[in-house]
Amino acid sequence: MPRRVCFVHYHEIGLKGKNRSTFENQLVRNLRRALRDWPVGSVRRISGHILVSLEGRDADEEVARAVSRVPGVARVSLAYVCALDSDEFSAAAVRALHEAGDFQSFKVHARRSLTTYELHTLELNRLVGSVLCGEFPDKRVDVHHPDVTVYVYVVQGCVYVYAASMPGVGGLPVGTAGKVVTLLSSGFDSPVATWMVGRRGAVCVPVHFSGRPMTADTSEWLCQDIVQALEPSGMVGRMYVVPFGERQREISLAVPQGLRIITYRRVMFAVSERIARLEGAKALVTGESLGQVASQTLDNIAAVNEMVGLPVLRPLIGSDKQEIMRRAEEIGTYDISSQSADDCCTLFMPRRPETHARMDEVHAAWDSFDHDAMIDELVEEAEYVDFDQCPSYRPPRGLRARHSSLAPIEPDRNA
Ligand code: ATP
Ligand code: MG
C-alpha cells in the first residue's frame, strides 16, 4: 500500500512574488516546530505545496489537524504517494474515494508539474476516471459540481492522490510580519486579538497586568493557560507579567474616581510600549471593541492612545461579542476565559467610570502623581516566562535575566 503524507496547500504565500521562498521557508520551519512531538521525517517544498512525511509510519488525521492549525496553511490533505505507475495510482484513487464519506457524484482532477511524464492530464483523468467508474458503478461523474474531487498530482517523479482536505487556519506564517506586544487579559477578547495578529504572521509577546499583590495570581495562570492553548499556532515566544495592584492603589488615591480606569490604562499602555521597544516590537495590540465597555468609547480610546508613539492595532474594533466568543471557542481559549479571576481590571474600580473623558481633566489627573517614576518601576518589576513554541521569537539583547515567579507548565499532550 502506498505511503501517506500531509500535502499542505497555501494561498496567500503564492502572492508574495520574490519573497515567496522566504514565506515558504518560514512555513516549513513553523511546521517542523508544530510537529515536534511526531517522528517527522521530512518537511519540504514541492511545486507550490509543502509535503510532511513521518518516519516509519503514515501521516494520519491527528497530524493533519496539527498542521491545519499552523498559520499560513489554507488546507491539508492526506495524500497517497505513488510511483509513476498507473495501476498503483489508480488503486490509490479507489481507496481515496472509498474514504471520502457519503457522495453521489465525483470527478478526477489531474495535474502535472512533471511535463516529461508520458500521460497528459486529459489522459490521466480518463484513465483514473474509468477505473473509478468500474469500482463505483452507482455513482455519477459530474465535472461541474461534483460532491468529491479526486486529485491526481504528478510531481517530481511521484504521483500524489487524495480526495479530501481539512481546512487550515489560513493567514501567513508566524515570523513573516515582525513582532508585536499584545495586551493580554484572561477575558475573551484579547486572546482572540492576539491570535488574529499572530495568524497574520506576527510574533506575539503578550503583556499581562495582574492585580498582585492586592489580588491572587489566578489571572496570571489563566493567561499562561491561554498562551498554551495558542501553542499549536506557534505565535508566542514570551509573556510578561506586570504586578500592578500596588500602583493601582496609589492611582486610586490620587485621581478622581471617574478617571481611574483611563489613568490605569494610560500607565498600562506606557509600560507596554516600553516593553515593546525593549523587545523590538513594532506595534501594540489590544482586544478593544468599539463601545463594548466604558473605556472603549472613542473619547476614552483617544485619551489612552495619546500615551504611545507605536501604532496600536485593534483587530476586534468592529466585532460583536458573540463573534468574538465564537472565535474563542474555535481557538480553544473560551473555557479558560470563562473562568473568572480578579486582575487589575477588577481592582479599585470606580462606581461610575467616565465614558467621555475631557482631555484637560485627564491631563490634570495624570499630573497629580509621579507617573514617570511609576512607569520606570513597573518596567523594572516586569517578570516574564518563556515558551518554546515560536521558532521566530528572539529575546531582546541586554535585558537582564530576571527571576520569574512563573514557570512554564509542561503541556500534557496526552490529556
Ligand atoms: P478582554 O476580554 O480582552 O479582557 P475587556 O472586554 O475586558 O477585554 P477591557 O477590560 O476594557 O475590555 O480591556 C480592553 C483591552 O485592554 C483588552 O482587550 C486587553 O487588550 C487590554 N487589557 C485589559 N485588561 C488587561 C490586563 N489585565 N492586562 C493586559 N491587558 C489588558
Ligand atoms: Mg478585561
Coordinates of C-alpha atoms and ligand atoms in Angstrom, one line a residue:
M1 CA 0.0 0.0 0.0
P2 CA 1.4 3.5 -0.8
R3 CA 2.6 5.7 2.0
R4 CA 0.5 8.6 3.2
V5 CA 1.8 12.1 3.7
C6 CA 0.4 15.5 4.5
F7 CA 0.0 17.6 1.4
V8 CA -0.1 21.2 2.5
H9 CA -1.8 23.9 0.5
Y10 CA -1.3 27.6 1.0
H11 CA -2.9 30.6 -0.7
E12 CA -1.6 33.9 0.1
I13 CA 2.0 33.0 0.2
G14 CA 1.7 32.4 -3.5
L15 CA 1.0 36.1 -4.0
K16 CA 4.3 37.2 -2.5
G17 CA 6.4 37.4 -5.7
K18 CA 10.1 37.5 -4.9
N19 CA 9.5 37.0 -1.2
R20 CA 7.7 33.8 -1.8
S21 CA 10.6 31.5 -0.8
T22 CA 11.1 33.4 2.5
F23 CA 7.4 32.8 3.3
E24 CA 7.6 29.1 2.3
N25 CA 10.8 28.5 4.3
Q26 CA 9.2 30.1 7.3
L27 CA 6.2 27.9 7.0
V28 CA 8.5 24.8 6.7
R29 CA 10.2 25.9 10.0
N30 CA 7.0 26.5 11.7
L31 CA 5.5 23.2 10.7
R32 CA 8.6 21.4 12.0
R33 CA 8.2 23.1 15.3
A34 CA 4.5 22.4 15.5
L35 CA 5.1 18.7 14.8
R36 CA 8.0 18.3 17.1
D37 CA 6.2 15.6 19.1
W38 CA 5.8 13.4 16.0
P39 CA 8.5 11.4 14.3
V40 CA 8.8 13.8 11.3
G41 CA 10.9 12.5 8.5
S42 CA 10.9 15.5 6.2
V43 CA 9.1 18.8 5.6
R44 CA 9.9 20.1 2.2
R45 CA 8.6 22.3 -0.5
I46 CA 7.4 20.8 -3.8
S47 CA 6.0 22.8 -6.6
G48 CA 3.7 25.2 -4.7
H49 CA 3.0 22.8 -1.8
I50 CA 4.6 21.5 1.3
L51 CA 4.9 17.8 2.0
V52 CA 5.2 16.5 5.5
S53 CA 6.2 12.8 5.8
L54 CA 6.7 10.8 9.0
E55 CA 9.5 8.4 9.7
G56 CA 8.3 4.8 9.6
R57 CA 4.6 5.5 9.6
D58 CA 1.8 7.1 7.7
A59 CA 0.6 10.6 8.3
D60 CA -2.9 10.5 9.9
E61 CA -5.8 12.8 10.9
E62 CA -4.1 13.8 14.1
V63 CA -1.0 15.0 12.3
A64 CA -3.2 16.7 9.7
R65 CA -5.1 18.5 12.4
A66 CA -1.9 19.8 14.0
V67 CA -0.7 21.0 10.5
S68 CA -4.1 22.7 9.9
R69 CA -3.6 25.0 12.9
V70 CA -0.4 26.5 11.7
P71 CA -0.9 30.0 10.3
G72 CA -0.2 30.1 6.5
V73 CA -1.9 26.7 6.0
A74 CA -5.0 27.0 3.8
R75 CA -5.8 23.3 3.5
V76 CA -4.2 20.0 4.3
S77 CA -4.8 16.7 2.6
L78 CA -3.7 13.2 3.5
A79 CA -2.2 12.1 0.1
Y80 CA -1.1 8.7 -1.1
V81 CA 2.4 8.8 -2.6
C82 CA 2.6 6.5 -5.6
A83 CA 5.1 5.6 -8.2
L84 CA 4.6 6.7 -11.8
D85 CA 2.6 3.5 -12.3
S86 CA -1.0 3.8 -13.5
D87 CA -2.1 0.6 -11.6
E88 CA -0.7 1.9 -8.4
F89 CA -2.1 5.5 -8.5
S90 CA -5.5 4.2 -9.9
A91 CA -5.7 1.9 -6.9
A92 CA -4.9 4.8 -4.6
A93 CA -7.6 6.8 -6.2
V94 CA -10.1 4.0 -5.5
R95 CA -9.0 4.0 -1.8
A96 CA -9.2 7.8 -1.6
L97 CA -12.7 7.8 -2.9
H98 CA -13.8 5.0 -0.6
E99 CA -12.6 7.2 2.3
A100 CA -14.4 10.3 1.1
G101 CA -17.6 9.6 3.0
D102 CA -21.1 10.0 1.5
F103 CA -21.2 11.2 -2.0
Q104 CA -23.3 10.8 -5.2
S105 CA -21.0 12.4 -7.8
F106 CA -17.3 12.7 -8.4
K107 CA -14.7 13.8 -10.8
V108 CA -11.0 13.3 -11.3
H109 CA -8.7 16.3 -11.5
A110 CA -5.2 15.5 -12.7
R111 CA -2.3 18.0 -12.7
R112 CA 1.2 17.6 -13.9
S113 CA 4.3 19.6 -12.9
L114 CA 6.4 16.8 -14.4
T115 CA 5.9 17.6 -18.0
T116 CA 8.1 14.8 -19.3
Y117 CA 5.6 12.2 -18.0
E118 CA 4.1 10.3 -20.9
L119 CA 0.5 10.7 -19.8
H120 CA -1.2 14.1 -20.2
T121 CA -3.8 15.4 -17.8
L122 CA -6.7 14.6 -20.0
E123 CA -5.4 11.0 -20.4
L124 CA -4.8 10.8 -16.7
N125 CA -8.4 12.0 -16.0
R126 CA -9.8 9.5 -18.4
L127 CA -7.7 6.6 -17.2
V128 CA -8.3 7.1 -13.4
G129 CA -11.9 8.0 -14.1
S130 CA -12.6 4.8 -15.9
V131 CA -11.2 2.7 -13.0
L132 CA -13.3 4.7 -10.6
C133 CA -16.4 4.2 -12.7
G134 CA -15.8 0.5 -12.6
E135 CA -15.4 0.5 -8.9
F136 CA -18.3 2.8 -8.1
P137 CA -21.0 1.8 -10.7
D138 CA -23.8 3.5 -8.8
K139 CA -22.1 6.9 -8.7
R140 CA -22.1 9.6 -11.3
V141 CA -19.3 11.6 -12.9
D142 CA -20.1 15.3 -12.7
V143 CA -17.3 17.5 -14.0
H144 CA -19.0 20.8 -13.0
H145 CA -20.4 20.3 -9.5
P146 CA -19.0 17.0 -8.1
D147 CA -19.6 16.1 -4.5
V148 CA -16.0 14.8 -4.4
T149 CA -12.9 15.6 -6.5
V150 CA -10.1 13.0 -6.6
Y151 CA -6.8 14.8 -7.2
V152 CA -4.0 13.1 -9.1
Y153 CA -1.0 15.2 -9.0
V154 CA 2.2 14.2 -10.9
V155 CA 5.2 16.0 -9.5
Q156 CA 8.9 15.2 -9.2
G157 CA 8.8 11.5 -10.1
C158 CA 5.8 10.7 -7.8
V159 CA 2.0 10.8 -8.1
Y160 CA 0.1 12.2 -5.1
V161 CA -3.5 11.1 -4.8
Y162 CA -6.1 12.5 -2.4
A163 CA -9.8 13.2 -2.3
A164 CA -10.5 15.0 1.0
S165 CA -9.0 18.1 2.6
M166 CA -9.2 19.6 6.0
P167 CA -9.4 23.5 6.2
G168 CA -6.5 25.2 7.7
V169 CA -6.5 28.5 9.7
G170 CA -5.2 30.4 6.7
G171 CA -3.2 33.6 7.2
L172 CA 0.6 33.9 6.9
P173 CA 3.4 32.1 8.6
V174 CA 4.3 33.5 12.0
G175 CA 7.6 35.3 11.7
T176 CA 6.9 37.0 8.4
A177 CA 5.3 40.1 9.8
G178 CA 7.7 41.2 12.6
K179 CA 6.9 41.3 16.3
V180 CA 4.0 42.9 18.3
V181 CA 3.3 43.3 22.0
T182 CA -0.3 42.3 22.8
L183 CA -2.0 43.5 26.0
L184 CA -3.4 40.2 27.3
S185 CA -6.1 39.8 30.0
S186 CA -7.7 36.5 30.7
G187 CA -11.0 37.8 29.2
F188 CA -12.5 36.6 25.9
D189 CA -11.3 39.5 23.7
S190 CA -7.5 39.9 24.0
P191 CA -6.7 36.2 23.4
V192 CA -8.7 36.4 20.2
A193 CA -7.0 39.7 19.2
T194 CA -3.6 38.0 19.9
W195 CA -4.5 35.0 17.7
M196 CA -5.7 37.3 14.9
V197 CA -2.4 39.2 14.5
G198 CA -0.4 36.0 15.0
R199 CA -2.4 34.5 12.2
R200 CA -1.3 37.4 10.0
G201 CA 2.3 36.4 10.6
A202 CA 3.3 38.5 13.7
V203 CA 5.3 37.0 16.6
C204 CA 3.3 37.9 19.7
V205 CA 4.7 39.0 23.0
P206 CA 1.8 39.3 25.5
V207 CA 2.0 41.6 28.5
H208 CA -0.4 40.9 31.3
F209 CA -1.1 43.3 34.2
S210 CA -2.1 41.4 37.3
G211 CA -3.6 42.8 40.5
R212 CA -0.8 41.2 42.5
P213 CA -0.1 41.8 45.4
M214 CA -3.7 43.1 46.0
T215 CA -5.3 40.1 44.3
A216 CA -4.3 36.4 43.9
D217 CA -2.2 35.5 40.9
T218 CA -5.0 33.4 39.3
S219 CA -5.2 35.7 36.3
E220 CA -1.5 35.1 35.6
W221 CA -2.1 31.4 35.5
L222 CA -5.1 31.8 33.3
C223 CA -3.1 33.9 30.8
Q224 CA -0.4 31.2 30.8
D225 CA -3.1 28.7 30.0
I226 CA -4.3 30.9 27.2
V227 CA -0.8 31.0 25.7
Q228 CA -0.6 27.3 25.9
A229 CA -4.0 27.0 24.2
L230 CA -2.5 29.1 21.4
E231 CA 0.6 26.8 21.2
P232 CA -0.5 24.9 18.1
S233 CA -0.3 28.1 16.1
G234 CA 3.3 28.8 17.4
M235 CA 2.9 32.5 17.8
V236 CA 4.0 33.3 21.4
G237 CA 7.6 33.3 22.5
R238 CA 7.5 35.1 25.8
M239 CA 4.9 36.6 28.1
Y240 CA 5.5 39.4 30.5
V241 CA 3.6 39.8 33.7
V242 CA 3.5 43.2 35.5
P243 CA 2.2 43.2 39.1
F244 CA 0.1 46.4 39.1
G245 CA -2.0 46.2 42.2
E246 CA 0.1 48.4 44.5
R247 CA 0.4 51.1 41.8
Q248 CA -3.3 51.0 41.2
R249 CA -4.0 51.7 44.8
E250 CA -1.7 54.8 44.5
I251 CA -3.5 55.9 41.4
S252 CA -6.9 55.4 43.0
L253 CA -5.9 57.6 45.9
A254 CA -4.5 60.3 43.6
V255 CA -7.0 60.8 40.8
P256 CA -10.8 61.5 40.7
Q257 CA -12.9 58.3 40.7
G258 CA -14.2 58.7 37.2
L259 CA -10.8 58.9 35.7
R260 CA -9.2 55.9 37.4
I261 CA -9.7 53.5 34.6
I262 CA -8.3 55.8 32.0
T263 CA -5.4 56.5 34.2
Y264 CA -4.7 52.8 34.8
R265 CA -4.9 52.2 31.1
R266 CA -2.5 55.1 30.3
V267 CA 0.0 53.5 32.6
M268 CA -0.6 50.1 31.1
F269 CA -0.1 51.4 27.6
A270 CA 3.1 53.3 28.5
V271 CA 4.6 50.3 30.2
S272 CA 3.6 48.0 27.3
E273 CA 5.2 50.4 24.9
R274 CA 8.4 50.4 26.9
I275 CA 8.5 46.6 26.8
A276 CA 7.7 46.7 23.1
R277 CA 10.7 49.0 22.5
L278 CA 12.9 46.6 24.5
E279 CA 11.6 43.7 22.5
G280 CA 12.0 45.4 19.2
A281 CA 8.2 45.1 18.6
K282 CA 6.7 47.5 16.1
A283 CA 3.1 47.7 17.4
L284 CA 0.8 47.2 20.4
V285 CA -2.3 45.1 20.1
T286 CA -5.5 45.2 22.2
G287 CA -8.8 43.4 22.3
E288 CA -10.8 46.6 22.3
S289 CA -14.1 46.6 20.5
L290 CA -15.9 49.9 20.0
G291 CA -18.3 50.8 22.7
Q292 CA -18.1 47.5 24.5
V293 CA -17.3 48.9 27.9
A294 CA -16.7 52.4 29.3
S295 CA -13.0 52.5 28.4
Q296 CA -13.8 51.7 24.8
T297 CA -15.6 54.9 23.7
L298 CA -13.8 56.9 21.1
D299 CA -13.1 59.7 23.6
N300 CA -11.5 57.3 26.0
I301 CA -9.6 55.4 23.4
A302 CA -8.1 58.7 22.3
A303 CA -7.3 59.6 25.9
V304 CA -5.3 56.4 26.3
N305 CA -3.9 56.3 22.8
E306 CA -2.0 59.6 23.1
M307 CA 0.4 57.9 25.6
V308 CA 2.1 55.9 22.9
G309 CA 4.0 56.5 19.7
L310 CA 3.8 53.0 18.3
P311 CA 0.8 52.0 16.2
V312 CA -1.9 50.4 18.3
L313 CA -3.7 47.5 16.4
R314 CA -7.2 46.7 17.4
P315 CA -8.3 43.7 15.3
L316 CA -11.6 43.4 17.1
I317 CA -12.7 47.0 17.0
G318 CA -15.7 46.2 14.7
S319 CA -16.6 42.8 16.1
D320 CA -19.6 41.9 18.2
K321 CA -19.1 40.0 21.5
Q322 CA -20.9 36.9 20.0
E323 CA -18.5 36.8 17.1
I324 CA -15.5 37.1 19.5
M325 CA -16.8 34.3 21.7
R326 CA -17.3 32.0 18.7
R327 CA -13.8 32.6 17.6
A328 CA -12.6 32.0 21.2
E329 CA -14.3 28.6 21.0
E330 CA -12.6 27.8 17.8
I331 CA -9.1 28.7 19.0
G332 CA -9.6 26.9 22.3
T333 CA -9.5 29.9 24.7
Y334 CA -13.2 30.0 25.5
D335 CA -13.2 27.7 28.6
I336 CA -10.2 29.4 30.1
S337 CA -11.7 32.9 29.6
S338 CA -14.9 31.7 31.2
Q339 CA -13.2 31.3 34.5
S340 CA -13.3 34.5 36.4
A341 CA -10.3 35.8 38.1
D342 CA -9.6 39.2 39.6
D343 CA -6.9 41.1 37.7
C344 CA -6.0 44.7 37.6
C345 CA -9.3 45.4 35.8
T346 CA -11.4 44.4 38.8
L347 CA -9.3 46.3 41.3
F348 CA -10.2 49.7 42.7
M349 CA -13.0 50.1 40.2
P350 CA -15.0 53.3 40.3
R351 CA -18.8 53.1 40.7
R352 CA -19.2 55.5 37.7
P353 CA -16.4 55.4 35.2
E354 CA -16.1 58.4 32.9
T355 CA -17.3 57.4 29.4
H356 CA -16.3 60.6 27.6
A357 CA -13.2 61.9 29.3
R358 CA -12.2 65.6 28.7
M359 CA -8.5 65.8 27.9
D360 CA -7.8 68.7 30.2
E361 CA -9.2 66.7 33.1
V362 CA -7.3 63.6 32.0
H363 CA -4.1 65.6 31.9
A364 CA -4.7 67.2 35.3
A365 CA -5.2 63.7 36.8
W366 CA -2.1 62.4 35.1
D367 CA 0.0 65.2 36.6
S368 CA -1.3 64.5 40.1
F369 CA 1.1 61.7 40.7
D370 CA 4.7 60.8 39.6
H371 CA 3.7 58.8 36.5
D372 CA 7.3 58.7 35.1
A373 CA 8.7 57.1 38.2
M374 CA 5.8 54.7 38.3
I375 CA 6.2 53.6 34.7
D376 CA 10.0 53.1 35.2
E377 CA 9.4 51.0 38.3
L378 CA 6.7 48.8 36.6
V379 CA 9.0 48.1 33.6
E380 CA 11.8 47.3 36.1
E381 CA 9.5 44.9 38.0
A382 CA 8.1 43.1 35.0
E383 CA 8.5 39.4 35.1
Y384 CA 8.5 37.1 32.2
V385 CA 8.0 33.5 31.2
D386 CA 9.3 31.9 28.0
F387 CA 7.5 29.4 25.8
D388 CA 9.3 27.3 23.2
Q389 CA 6.5 27.1 20.7
C390 CA 7.6 30.0 18.4
P391 CA 10.7 29.4 16.4
S392 CA 10.9 33.0 15.2
Y393 CA 11.0 34.6 18.7
R394 CA 14.2 36.3 19.5
P395 CA 14.5 37.6 23.1
P396 CA 15.8 41.2 23.4
R397 CA 19.6 41.5 23.9
G398 CA 20.7 43.1 27.1
L399 CA 17.5 42.6 29.1
R400 CA 19.0 41.1 32.2
A401 CA 17.6 37.7 33.2
R402 CA 15.1 38.3 35.9
H403 CA 13.8 35.7 38.2
S404 CA 10.2 35.0 37.3
S405 CA 7.7 33.7 39.8
L406 CA 6.0 32.0 36.9
A407 CA 7.4 28.8 35.3
P408 CA 6.1 27.3 32.1
I409 CA 3.9 24.3 32.7
E410 CA 4.8 21.3 30.6
P411 CA 1.7 20.8 28.4
D412 CA 0.2 17.4 28.8
R413 CA -0.3 16.3 25.2
N414 CA -2.0 13.1 26.1
A415 CA -4.7 14.7 28.2
Ligands
ATP1 P1 -10.8 41.3 27.5 O1 -12.0 40.4 27.3 O2 -9.7 41.1 26.5 O3 -10.3 41.4 28.9 P2 -12.5 43.5 28.1 O4 -13.7 43.4 27.3 O5 -12.4 43.1 29.4 O6 -11.3 42.8 27.2 P3 -11.2 46.0 28.8 O7 -11.0 45.5 30.2 O8 -11.7 47.3 28.6 O9 -12.1 45.0 27.9 O10 -9.8 45.9 28.1 C1 -9.6 46.3 26.8 C2 -8.3 45.7 26.4 O11 -7.2 46.2 27.2 C3 -8.2 44.2 26.4 O12 -8.7 43.6 25.3 C4 -6.7 44.0 26.5 O13 -6.1 44.1 25.3 C5 -6.3 45.2 27.4 N1 -6.3 44.7 28.8 C6 -7.4 44.7 29.7 N2 -7.0 44.2 30.9 C7 -5.7 43.9 30.8 C8 -4.8 43.3 31.7 N3 -5.1 43.0 32.9 N4 -3.5 43.1 31.2 C9 -3.2 43.4 29.9 N5 -4.0 44.0 29.1 C10 -5.3 44.2 29.5
MG2 MG -10.7 42.6 30.7

